[in-house]
Coordinates of C-alpha atoms in Angstrom, one line a residue:
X5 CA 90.3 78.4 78.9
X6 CA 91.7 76.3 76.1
X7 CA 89.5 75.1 73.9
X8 CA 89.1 71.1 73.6
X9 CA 87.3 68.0 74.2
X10 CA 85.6 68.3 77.9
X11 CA 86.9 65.1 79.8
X12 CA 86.8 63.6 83.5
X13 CA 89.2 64.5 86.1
X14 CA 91.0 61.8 84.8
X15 CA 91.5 63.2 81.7
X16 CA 89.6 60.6 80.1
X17 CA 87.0 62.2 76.7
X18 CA 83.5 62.6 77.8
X19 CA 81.1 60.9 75.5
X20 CA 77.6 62.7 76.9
X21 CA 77.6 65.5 79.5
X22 CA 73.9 66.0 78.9
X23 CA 72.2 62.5 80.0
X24 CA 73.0 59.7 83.3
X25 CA 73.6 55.9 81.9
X26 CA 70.7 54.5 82.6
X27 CA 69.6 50.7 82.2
X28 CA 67.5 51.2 79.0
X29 CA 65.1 54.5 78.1
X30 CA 63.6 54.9 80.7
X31 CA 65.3 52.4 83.5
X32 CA 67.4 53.4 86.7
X33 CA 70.6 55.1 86.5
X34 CA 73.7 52.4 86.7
X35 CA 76.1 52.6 89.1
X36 CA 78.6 52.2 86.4
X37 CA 78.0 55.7 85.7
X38 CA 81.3 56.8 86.8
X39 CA 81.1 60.5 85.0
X40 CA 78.1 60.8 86.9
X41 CA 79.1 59.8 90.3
X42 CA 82.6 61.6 89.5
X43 CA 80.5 64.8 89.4
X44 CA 78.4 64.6 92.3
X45 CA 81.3 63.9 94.4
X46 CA 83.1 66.2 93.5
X47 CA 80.4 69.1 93.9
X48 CA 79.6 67.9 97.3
X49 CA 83.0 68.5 98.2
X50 CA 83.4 72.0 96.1
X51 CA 83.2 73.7 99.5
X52 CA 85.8 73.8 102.1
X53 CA 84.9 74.9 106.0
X54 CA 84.5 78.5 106.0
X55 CA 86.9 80.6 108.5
X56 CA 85.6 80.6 111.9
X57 CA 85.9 84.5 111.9
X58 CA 86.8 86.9 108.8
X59 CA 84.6 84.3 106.6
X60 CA 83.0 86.7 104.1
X61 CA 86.0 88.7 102.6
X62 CA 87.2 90.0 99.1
X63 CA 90.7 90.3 97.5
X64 CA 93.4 91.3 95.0
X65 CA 96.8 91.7 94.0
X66 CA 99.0 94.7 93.4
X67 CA 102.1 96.0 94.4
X68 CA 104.3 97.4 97.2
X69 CA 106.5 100.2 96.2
X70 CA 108.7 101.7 98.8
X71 CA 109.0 105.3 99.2
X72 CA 111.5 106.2 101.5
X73 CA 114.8 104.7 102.9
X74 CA 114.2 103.4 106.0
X75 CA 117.2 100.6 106.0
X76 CA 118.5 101.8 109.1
X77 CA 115.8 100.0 111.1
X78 CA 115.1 96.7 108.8
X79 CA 117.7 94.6 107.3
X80 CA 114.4 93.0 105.4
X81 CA 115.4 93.1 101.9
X82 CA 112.0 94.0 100.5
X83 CA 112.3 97.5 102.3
X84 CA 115.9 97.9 101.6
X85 CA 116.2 100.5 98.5
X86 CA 113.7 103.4 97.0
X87 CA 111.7 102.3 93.9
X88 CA 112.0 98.5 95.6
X89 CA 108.4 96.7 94.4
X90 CA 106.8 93.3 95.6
X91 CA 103.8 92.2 94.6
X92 CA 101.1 91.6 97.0
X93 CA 97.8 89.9 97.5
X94 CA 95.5 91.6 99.6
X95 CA 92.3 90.4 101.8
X96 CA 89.6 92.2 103.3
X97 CA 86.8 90.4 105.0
X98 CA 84.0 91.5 107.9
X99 CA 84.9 89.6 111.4
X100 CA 81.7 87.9 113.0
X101 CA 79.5 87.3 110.0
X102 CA 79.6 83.6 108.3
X103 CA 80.2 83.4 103.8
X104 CA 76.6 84.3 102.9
X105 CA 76.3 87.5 105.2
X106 CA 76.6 91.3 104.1
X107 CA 79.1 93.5 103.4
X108 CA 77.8 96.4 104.7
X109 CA 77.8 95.8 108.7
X110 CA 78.8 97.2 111.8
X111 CA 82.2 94.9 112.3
X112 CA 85.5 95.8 112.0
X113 CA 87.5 94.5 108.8
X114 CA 90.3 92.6 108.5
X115 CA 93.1 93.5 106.1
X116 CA 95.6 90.7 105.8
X117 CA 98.5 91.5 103.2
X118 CA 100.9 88.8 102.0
X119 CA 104.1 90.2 100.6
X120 CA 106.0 87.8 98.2
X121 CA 109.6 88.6 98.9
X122 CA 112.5 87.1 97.8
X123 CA 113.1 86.0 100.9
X124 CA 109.7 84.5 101.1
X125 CA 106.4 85.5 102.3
X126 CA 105.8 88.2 104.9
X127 CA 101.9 88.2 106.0
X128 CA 101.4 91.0 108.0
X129 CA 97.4 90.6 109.6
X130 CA 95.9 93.4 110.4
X131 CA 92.2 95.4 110.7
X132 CA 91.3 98.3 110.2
X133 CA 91.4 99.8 113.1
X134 CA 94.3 100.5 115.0
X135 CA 93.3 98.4 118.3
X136 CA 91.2 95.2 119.5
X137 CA 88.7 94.4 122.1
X138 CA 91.3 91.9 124.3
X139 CA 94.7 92.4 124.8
X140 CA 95.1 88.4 125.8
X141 CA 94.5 85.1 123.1
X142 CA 93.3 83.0 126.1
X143 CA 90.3 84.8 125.9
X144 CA 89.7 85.0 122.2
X145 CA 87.7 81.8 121.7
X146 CA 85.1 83.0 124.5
X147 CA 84.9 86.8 122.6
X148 CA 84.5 85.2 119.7
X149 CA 81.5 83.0 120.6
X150 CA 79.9 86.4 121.6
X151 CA 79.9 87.8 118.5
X152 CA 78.6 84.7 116.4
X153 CA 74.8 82.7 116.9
X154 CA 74.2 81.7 120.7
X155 CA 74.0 77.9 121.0
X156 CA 70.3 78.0 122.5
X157 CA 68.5 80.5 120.0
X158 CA 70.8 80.0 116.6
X159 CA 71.5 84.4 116.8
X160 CA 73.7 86.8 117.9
X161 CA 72.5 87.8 121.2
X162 CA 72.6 91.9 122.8
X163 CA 72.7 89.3 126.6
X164 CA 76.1 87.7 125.1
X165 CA 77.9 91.2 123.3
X166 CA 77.3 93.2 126.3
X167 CA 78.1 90.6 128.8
X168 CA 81.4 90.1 127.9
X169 CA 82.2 93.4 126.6
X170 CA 81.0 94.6 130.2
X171 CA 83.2 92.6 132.1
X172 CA 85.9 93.2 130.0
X173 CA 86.6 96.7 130.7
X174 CA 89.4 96.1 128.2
X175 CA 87.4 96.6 125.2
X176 CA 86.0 99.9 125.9
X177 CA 88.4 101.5 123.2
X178 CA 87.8 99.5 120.2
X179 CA 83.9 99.6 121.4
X180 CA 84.1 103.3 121.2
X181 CA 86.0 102.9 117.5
X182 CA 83.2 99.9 116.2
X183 CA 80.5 102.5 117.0
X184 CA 81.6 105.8 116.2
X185 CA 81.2 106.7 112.2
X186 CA 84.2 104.5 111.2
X187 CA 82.0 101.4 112.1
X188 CA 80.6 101.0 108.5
X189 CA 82.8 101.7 106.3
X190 CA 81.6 102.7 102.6
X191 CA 83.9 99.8 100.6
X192 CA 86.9 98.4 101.0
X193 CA 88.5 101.1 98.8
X194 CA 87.6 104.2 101.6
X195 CA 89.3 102.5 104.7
X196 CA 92.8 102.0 106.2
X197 CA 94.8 99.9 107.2
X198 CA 96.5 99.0 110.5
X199 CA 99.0 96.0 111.2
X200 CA 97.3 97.0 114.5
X201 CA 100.2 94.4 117.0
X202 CA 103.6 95.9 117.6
X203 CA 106.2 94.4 115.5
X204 CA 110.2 93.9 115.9
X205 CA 112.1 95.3 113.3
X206 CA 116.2 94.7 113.8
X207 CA 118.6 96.3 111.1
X208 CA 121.9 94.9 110.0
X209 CA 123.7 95.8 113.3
X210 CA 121.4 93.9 115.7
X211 CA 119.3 96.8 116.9
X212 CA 116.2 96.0 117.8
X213 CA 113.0 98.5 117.5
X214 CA 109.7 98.3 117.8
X215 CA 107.2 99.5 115.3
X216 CA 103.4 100.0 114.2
X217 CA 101.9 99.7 110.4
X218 CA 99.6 102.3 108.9
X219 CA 98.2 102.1 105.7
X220 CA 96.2 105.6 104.5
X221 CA 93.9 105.2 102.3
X222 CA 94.2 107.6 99.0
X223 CA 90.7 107.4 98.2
X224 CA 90.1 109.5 101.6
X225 CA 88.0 107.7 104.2
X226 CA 84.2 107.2 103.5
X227 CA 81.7 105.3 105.7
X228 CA 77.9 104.5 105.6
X229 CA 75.1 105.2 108.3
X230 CA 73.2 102.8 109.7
X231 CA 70.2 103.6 108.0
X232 CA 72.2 103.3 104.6
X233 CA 74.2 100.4 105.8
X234 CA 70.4 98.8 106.6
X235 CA 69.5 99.5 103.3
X236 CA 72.4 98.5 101.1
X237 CA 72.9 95.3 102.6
X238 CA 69.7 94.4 101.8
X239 CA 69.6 95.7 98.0
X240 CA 73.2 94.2 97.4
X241 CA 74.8 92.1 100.3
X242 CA 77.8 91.9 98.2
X243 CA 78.3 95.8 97.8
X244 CA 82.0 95.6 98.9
X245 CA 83.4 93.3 97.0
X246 CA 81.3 94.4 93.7
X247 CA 82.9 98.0 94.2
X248 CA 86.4 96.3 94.9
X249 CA 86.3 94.3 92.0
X250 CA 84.5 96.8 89.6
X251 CA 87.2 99.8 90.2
X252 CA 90.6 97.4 89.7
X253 CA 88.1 96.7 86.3
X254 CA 87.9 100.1 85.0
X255 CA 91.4 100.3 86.4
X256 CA 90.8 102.7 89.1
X257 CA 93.5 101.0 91.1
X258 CA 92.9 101.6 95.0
X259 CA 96.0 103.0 96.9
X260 CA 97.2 103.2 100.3
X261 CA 100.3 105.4 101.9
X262 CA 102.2 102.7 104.2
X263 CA 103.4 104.5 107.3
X264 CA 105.5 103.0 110.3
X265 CA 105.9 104.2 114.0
X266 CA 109.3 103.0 115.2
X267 CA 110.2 102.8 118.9
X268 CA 113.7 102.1 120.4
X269 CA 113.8 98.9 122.3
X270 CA 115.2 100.9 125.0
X271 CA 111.9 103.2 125.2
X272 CA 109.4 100.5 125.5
X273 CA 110.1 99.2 129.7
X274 CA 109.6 102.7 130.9
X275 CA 107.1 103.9 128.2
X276 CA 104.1 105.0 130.5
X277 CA 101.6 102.4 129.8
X278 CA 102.7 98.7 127.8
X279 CA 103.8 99.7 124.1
X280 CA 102.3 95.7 123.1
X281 CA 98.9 96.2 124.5
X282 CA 97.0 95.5 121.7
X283 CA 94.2 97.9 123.3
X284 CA 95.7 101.1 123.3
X285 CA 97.5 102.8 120.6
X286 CA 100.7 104.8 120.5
X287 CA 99.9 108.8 120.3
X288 CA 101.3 110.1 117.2
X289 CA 102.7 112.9 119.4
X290 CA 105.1 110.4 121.0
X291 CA 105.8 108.3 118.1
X292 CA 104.9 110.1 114.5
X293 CA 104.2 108.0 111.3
X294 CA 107.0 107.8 109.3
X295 CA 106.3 107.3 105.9
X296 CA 107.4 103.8 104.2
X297 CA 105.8 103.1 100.9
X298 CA 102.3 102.8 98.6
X299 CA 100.5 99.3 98.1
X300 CA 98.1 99.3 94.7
X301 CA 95.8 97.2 94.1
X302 CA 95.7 96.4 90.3
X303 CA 94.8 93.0 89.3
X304 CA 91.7 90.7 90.6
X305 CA 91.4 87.7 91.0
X306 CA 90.9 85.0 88.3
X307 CA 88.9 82.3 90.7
X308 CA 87.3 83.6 93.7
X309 CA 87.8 80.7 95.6
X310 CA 91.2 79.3 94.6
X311 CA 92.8 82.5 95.4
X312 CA 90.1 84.4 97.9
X313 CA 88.5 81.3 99.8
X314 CA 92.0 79.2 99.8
X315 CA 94.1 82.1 100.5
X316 CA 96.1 82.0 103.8
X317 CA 97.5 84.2 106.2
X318 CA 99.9 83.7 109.4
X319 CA 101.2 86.4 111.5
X320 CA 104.5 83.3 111.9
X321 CA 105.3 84.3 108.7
X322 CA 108.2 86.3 108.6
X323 CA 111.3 87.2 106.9
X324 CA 114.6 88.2 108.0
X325 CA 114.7 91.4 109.6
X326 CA 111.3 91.1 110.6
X327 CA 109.6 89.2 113.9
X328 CA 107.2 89.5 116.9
X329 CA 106.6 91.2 119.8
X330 CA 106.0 90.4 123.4
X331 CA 102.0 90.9 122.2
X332 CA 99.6 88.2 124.3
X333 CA 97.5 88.6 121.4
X334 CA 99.7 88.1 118.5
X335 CA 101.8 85.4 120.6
X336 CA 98.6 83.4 120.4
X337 CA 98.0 84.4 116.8
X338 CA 101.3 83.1 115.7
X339 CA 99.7 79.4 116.6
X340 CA 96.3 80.2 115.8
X341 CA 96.3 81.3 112.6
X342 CA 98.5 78.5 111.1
X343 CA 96.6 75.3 113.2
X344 CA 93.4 76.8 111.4
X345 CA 94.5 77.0 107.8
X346 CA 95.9 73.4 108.1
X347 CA 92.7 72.3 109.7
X348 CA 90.4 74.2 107.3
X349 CA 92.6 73.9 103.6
X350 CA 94.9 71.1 104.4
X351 CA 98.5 70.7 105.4
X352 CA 99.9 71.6 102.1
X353 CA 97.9 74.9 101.6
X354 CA 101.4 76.8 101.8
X355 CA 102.0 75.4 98.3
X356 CA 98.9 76.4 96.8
X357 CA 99.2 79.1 93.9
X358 CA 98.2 82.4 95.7
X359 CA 100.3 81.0 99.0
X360 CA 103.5 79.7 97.5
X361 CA 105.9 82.1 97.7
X362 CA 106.2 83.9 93.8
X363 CA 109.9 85.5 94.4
X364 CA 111.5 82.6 95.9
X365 CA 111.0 78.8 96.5
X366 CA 110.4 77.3 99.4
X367 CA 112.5 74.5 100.6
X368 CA 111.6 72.2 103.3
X369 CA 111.8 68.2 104.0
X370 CA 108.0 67.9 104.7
X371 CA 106.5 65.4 102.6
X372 CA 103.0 63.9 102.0
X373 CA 99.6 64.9 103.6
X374 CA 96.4 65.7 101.4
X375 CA 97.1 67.2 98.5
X376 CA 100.8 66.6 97.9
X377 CA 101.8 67.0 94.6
X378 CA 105.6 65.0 94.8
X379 CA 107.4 68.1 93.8
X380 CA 110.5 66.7 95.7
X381 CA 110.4 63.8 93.8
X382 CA 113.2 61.0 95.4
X383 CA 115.1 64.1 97.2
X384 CA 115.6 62.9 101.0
X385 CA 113.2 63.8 103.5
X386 CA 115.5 64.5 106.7
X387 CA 118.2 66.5 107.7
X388 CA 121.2 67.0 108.6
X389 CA 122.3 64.8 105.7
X390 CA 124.7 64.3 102.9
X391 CA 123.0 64.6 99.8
X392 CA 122.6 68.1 98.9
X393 CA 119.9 69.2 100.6
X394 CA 118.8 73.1 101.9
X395 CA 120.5 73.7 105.0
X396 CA 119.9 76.4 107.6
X397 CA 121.5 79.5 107.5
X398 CA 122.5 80.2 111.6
X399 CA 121.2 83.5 111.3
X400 CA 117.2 84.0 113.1
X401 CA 114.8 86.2 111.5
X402 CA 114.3 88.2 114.7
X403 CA 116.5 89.4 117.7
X404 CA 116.0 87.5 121.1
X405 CA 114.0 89.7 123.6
X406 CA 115.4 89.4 127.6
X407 CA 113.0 88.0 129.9
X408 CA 113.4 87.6 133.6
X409 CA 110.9 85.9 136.5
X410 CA 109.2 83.1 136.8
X411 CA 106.5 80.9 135.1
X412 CA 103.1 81.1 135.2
X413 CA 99.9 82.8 134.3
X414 CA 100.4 86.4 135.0
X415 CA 99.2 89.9 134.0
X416 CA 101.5 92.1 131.6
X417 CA 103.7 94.3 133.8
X418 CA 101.7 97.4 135.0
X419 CA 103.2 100.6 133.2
X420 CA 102.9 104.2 134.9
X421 CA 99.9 105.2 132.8
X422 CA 98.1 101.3 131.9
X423 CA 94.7 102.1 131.9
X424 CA 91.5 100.5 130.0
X425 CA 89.3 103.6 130.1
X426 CA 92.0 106.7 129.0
X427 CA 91.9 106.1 125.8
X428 CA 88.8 105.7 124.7
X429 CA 87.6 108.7 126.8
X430 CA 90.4 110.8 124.8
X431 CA 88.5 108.9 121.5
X432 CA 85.1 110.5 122.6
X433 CA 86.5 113.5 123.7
X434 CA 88.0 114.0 119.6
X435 CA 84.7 114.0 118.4
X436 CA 82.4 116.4 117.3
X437 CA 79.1 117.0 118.7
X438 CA 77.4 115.3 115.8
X439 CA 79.7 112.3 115.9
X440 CA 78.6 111.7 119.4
X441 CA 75.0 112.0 119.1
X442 CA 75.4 109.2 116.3
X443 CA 78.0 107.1 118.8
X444 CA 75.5 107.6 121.5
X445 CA 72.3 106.5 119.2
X446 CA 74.3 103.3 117.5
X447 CA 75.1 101.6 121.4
X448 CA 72.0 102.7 123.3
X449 CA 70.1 101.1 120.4
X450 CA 72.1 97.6 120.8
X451 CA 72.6 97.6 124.6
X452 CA 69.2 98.4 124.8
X453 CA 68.3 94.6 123.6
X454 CA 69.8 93.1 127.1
X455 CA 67.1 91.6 129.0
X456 CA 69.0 91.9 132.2
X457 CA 69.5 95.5 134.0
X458 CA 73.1 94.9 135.8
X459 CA 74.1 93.7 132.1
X460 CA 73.3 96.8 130.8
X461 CA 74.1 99.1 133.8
X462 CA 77.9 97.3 133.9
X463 CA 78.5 97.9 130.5
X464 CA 77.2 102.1 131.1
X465 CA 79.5 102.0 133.4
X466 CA 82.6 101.2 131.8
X467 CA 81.6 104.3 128.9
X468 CA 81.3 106.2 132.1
X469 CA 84.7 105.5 133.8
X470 CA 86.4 106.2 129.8
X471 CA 84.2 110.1 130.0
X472 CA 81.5 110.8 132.4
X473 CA 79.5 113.3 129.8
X474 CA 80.1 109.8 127.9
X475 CA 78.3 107.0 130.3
X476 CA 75.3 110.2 131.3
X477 CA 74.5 110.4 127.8
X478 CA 74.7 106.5 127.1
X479 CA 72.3 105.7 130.1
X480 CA 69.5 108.8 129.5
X481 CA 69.4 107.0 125.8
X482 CA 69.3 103.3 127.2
X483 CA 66.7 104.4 129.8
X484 CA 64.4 106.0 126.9
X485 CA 64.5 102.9 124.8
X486 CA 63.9 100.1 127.5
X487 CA 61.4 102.9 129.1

């Protein structure tokens, strides 16, 4: 920071920083204090509302370097050519935990990246695991409000968790994921990466597929018990993003190998179960990971929270070449996530350092709101009109996807093989021995909290429909702990 006299806000010198004006030695403080009252305003106001989920997070920059050709698919410019780089900021946060919890929880993570490409930015949204527990937004408020402190007692309550999760036969996969030995993971470094919703990409010709993100970690995956996962978040709560920040330090820069599964448009009516269920994923056997590039992290963070807290991520933002899917899920995240970052940093977040775009400028007639800075100046503020001002190219991002029917509130149409329970029974089924006497002891131990018996026998039930070794084991270990 530059060195200098320390002033107000204003800009105006500061005479004394180290006493209030008071009305003689030892008299009242005056209300003409205006460095003082300056200051206290402004620190009760240092904190913005924390993110309703993904609150406690860590980031960084880096880079996107891409690896293979795969321009046949994309016409997005970022992808287009071997060797291509784009920087990056990263975030990884914990899901149901508020700013002050721990890193080292059962929760899945989230890991948002935000391209800058000189076409602007591309935040693609993800976890890291390759599902989610609903396939449908309408009910993501009411699964959310299971996960965080129950209105009555000010906790997370077993009663809420396994009442929802039980009559939402839906979540059975991701349940089987969150529990098994990926549930901790070890730091941020030792995880991957999943863009987790199926995207559209559509190349230069119009074709339209549909495609997956993988990111592979090249540290190799590394997770904690419980019993160390106890213990470390209670030694050092902020063990993830110490590690995170420490390696980029010592500059051992973190790595993953970006993958892609692409599907034909054609493929995905007749695929056997819905290719944008957000609960299932697509078998590599069908659809292989192709590979598309490596994102390194190598620089942190100057501020924490002007570039961490402040930073903001929309699944709407896209860039040509790029758009969504059919996904109920990310449908609803294409509003969500916007409506909350104006609510939470302000309508003209977008124009913050670590959100502006860094390859391009962004060009739009909006105009005023909190935190405007007048970088239009006297430029008009509508279009169409005569002056000079951007115009719109005529060419969408995305190619238009057919629908047919009517309106109303339906269910996604039912594919040959749609089925809540397959996969996570296949899930089980992968593991060894030892990773499901562990998967067993981490959910009989929380479903053993219900108070109610049909609470915890519905949920059993849904382990046994996925495997029925599965739901046997699960209720002998409940039935032990609740004696």
């Amino acid at each position: 920071m530059t060195q200098g006299w320390l002033t107000t806000e204003a800009g105006a010198p500061v005479a004394d920083n180290q006493n209030s004006e008071t009305a003689g030695a030892g008299g009242p403080v005056l209300v003409q204090d205006q460095l003082l009252l300056e200051k206290l305003a402004h620190f009760n106001r240092e904190r913005i509302p924390e993110r309703v989920v993904h609150a406690r997070g860590a980031g960084a920059y880096g880079t996107f370097t891409v690896t293979a050709d795969l321009s046949r698919y994309t016409r997005a410019r970022f992808l287009a050519e071997i060797g291509k780089e784009t920087e990056v900021f990263l975030r990884f946060s914990t899901v149901a935990g508020n700013l002050g919890s721990a890193d080292a929880v059962r929760d899945p993570r989230g890991f948002a990246v935000k391209f800058y490409t000189e076409d602007g930015n591309y935040d693609l949204v993800g976890n890291n695991t390759p599902v989610f527990f609903i396939r449908d937004a309408v009910k993501f408020p009411d699964f959310i409000h299971t996960q965080k402190r129950d209105p009555y007692t000010g906790s997370q309550e077993a009663d809420n968790v396994w009442d929802f999760w039980g009559l939402s036969p839906e979540a059975t996969h991701q349940v089987t994921w969150l529990f098994g030995d990926r549930g901790i993971p070890a730091s941020y470094r030792h995880l991957d990466g999943f863009g987790s919703h199926t995207f559209q990409w559509n190349n230069e010709a119009g074709e339209v597929f549909w495609v997956k993100y993988h990111f592979k970690t090249d540290q190799g995956i590394r997770n904690l018990t419980q019993a160390e996962a106890n213990r470390l978040a209670g030694e050092d709560p902020d063990s993830h993003q110490r590690d995170l920040r420490e390696a980029i330090e010592r500059g051992d820069f973190p790595s993953w190998t970006v993958g892609v599964q692409i599907m034909p448009a054609a493929d995905a009516a007749t695929y056997r179960f819905n290719p944008f269920d957000l609960t299932k994923v697509w078998p590599h056997a069908d659809y292989p990971v192709i590979e598309l590039g490596r994102l390194e992290l190598n620089r942190n963070p100057r501020n924490v929270f002007a570039e961490v807290e402040q930073s903001i991520f929309s699944p709407a933002h896209f860039v040509p070449g790029i758009g969504p899917s059919p996904d109920k899920m990310l449908q609803g995240r294409l509003f969500g996530y916007g409506d909350a970052h104006r609510y939470r940093v302000g309508i003209n977040a977008d124009h913050l350092p670590v959100n502006r775009p860094h390859a391009t400028e962004a060009r739009t007639y909006s105009r005023d709101g909190l935190l405007y800075d007048g970088r239009h100046e006297g430029a008009k503020n509508y279009e169409p009109n005569s002056f000079g001002g951007p115009v719109q190219t005529g060419r969408p991002l995305w190619q238009p996807v057919p629908v047919s029917g009517v309106t109303g509130q339906t269910e996604a149409p039912v594919h040959a093989e749609d089925n809540d329970f397959v996969q996570a029974g296949d899930l089980y089924r992968l593991m060894t021995e030892e990773e499901k006497e562990r998967l067993i002891a981490h959910l009989s131990g929380f479903i053993a909290k219900v108070s109610r018996d049909d609470i915890a026998e519905r949920a059993i039930n849904n382990f046994r429909q996925a495997d029925e070794d599965y739901g046997k084991r699960l209720e002998a270990a409940v039935q032990a702990l609740r004696g």
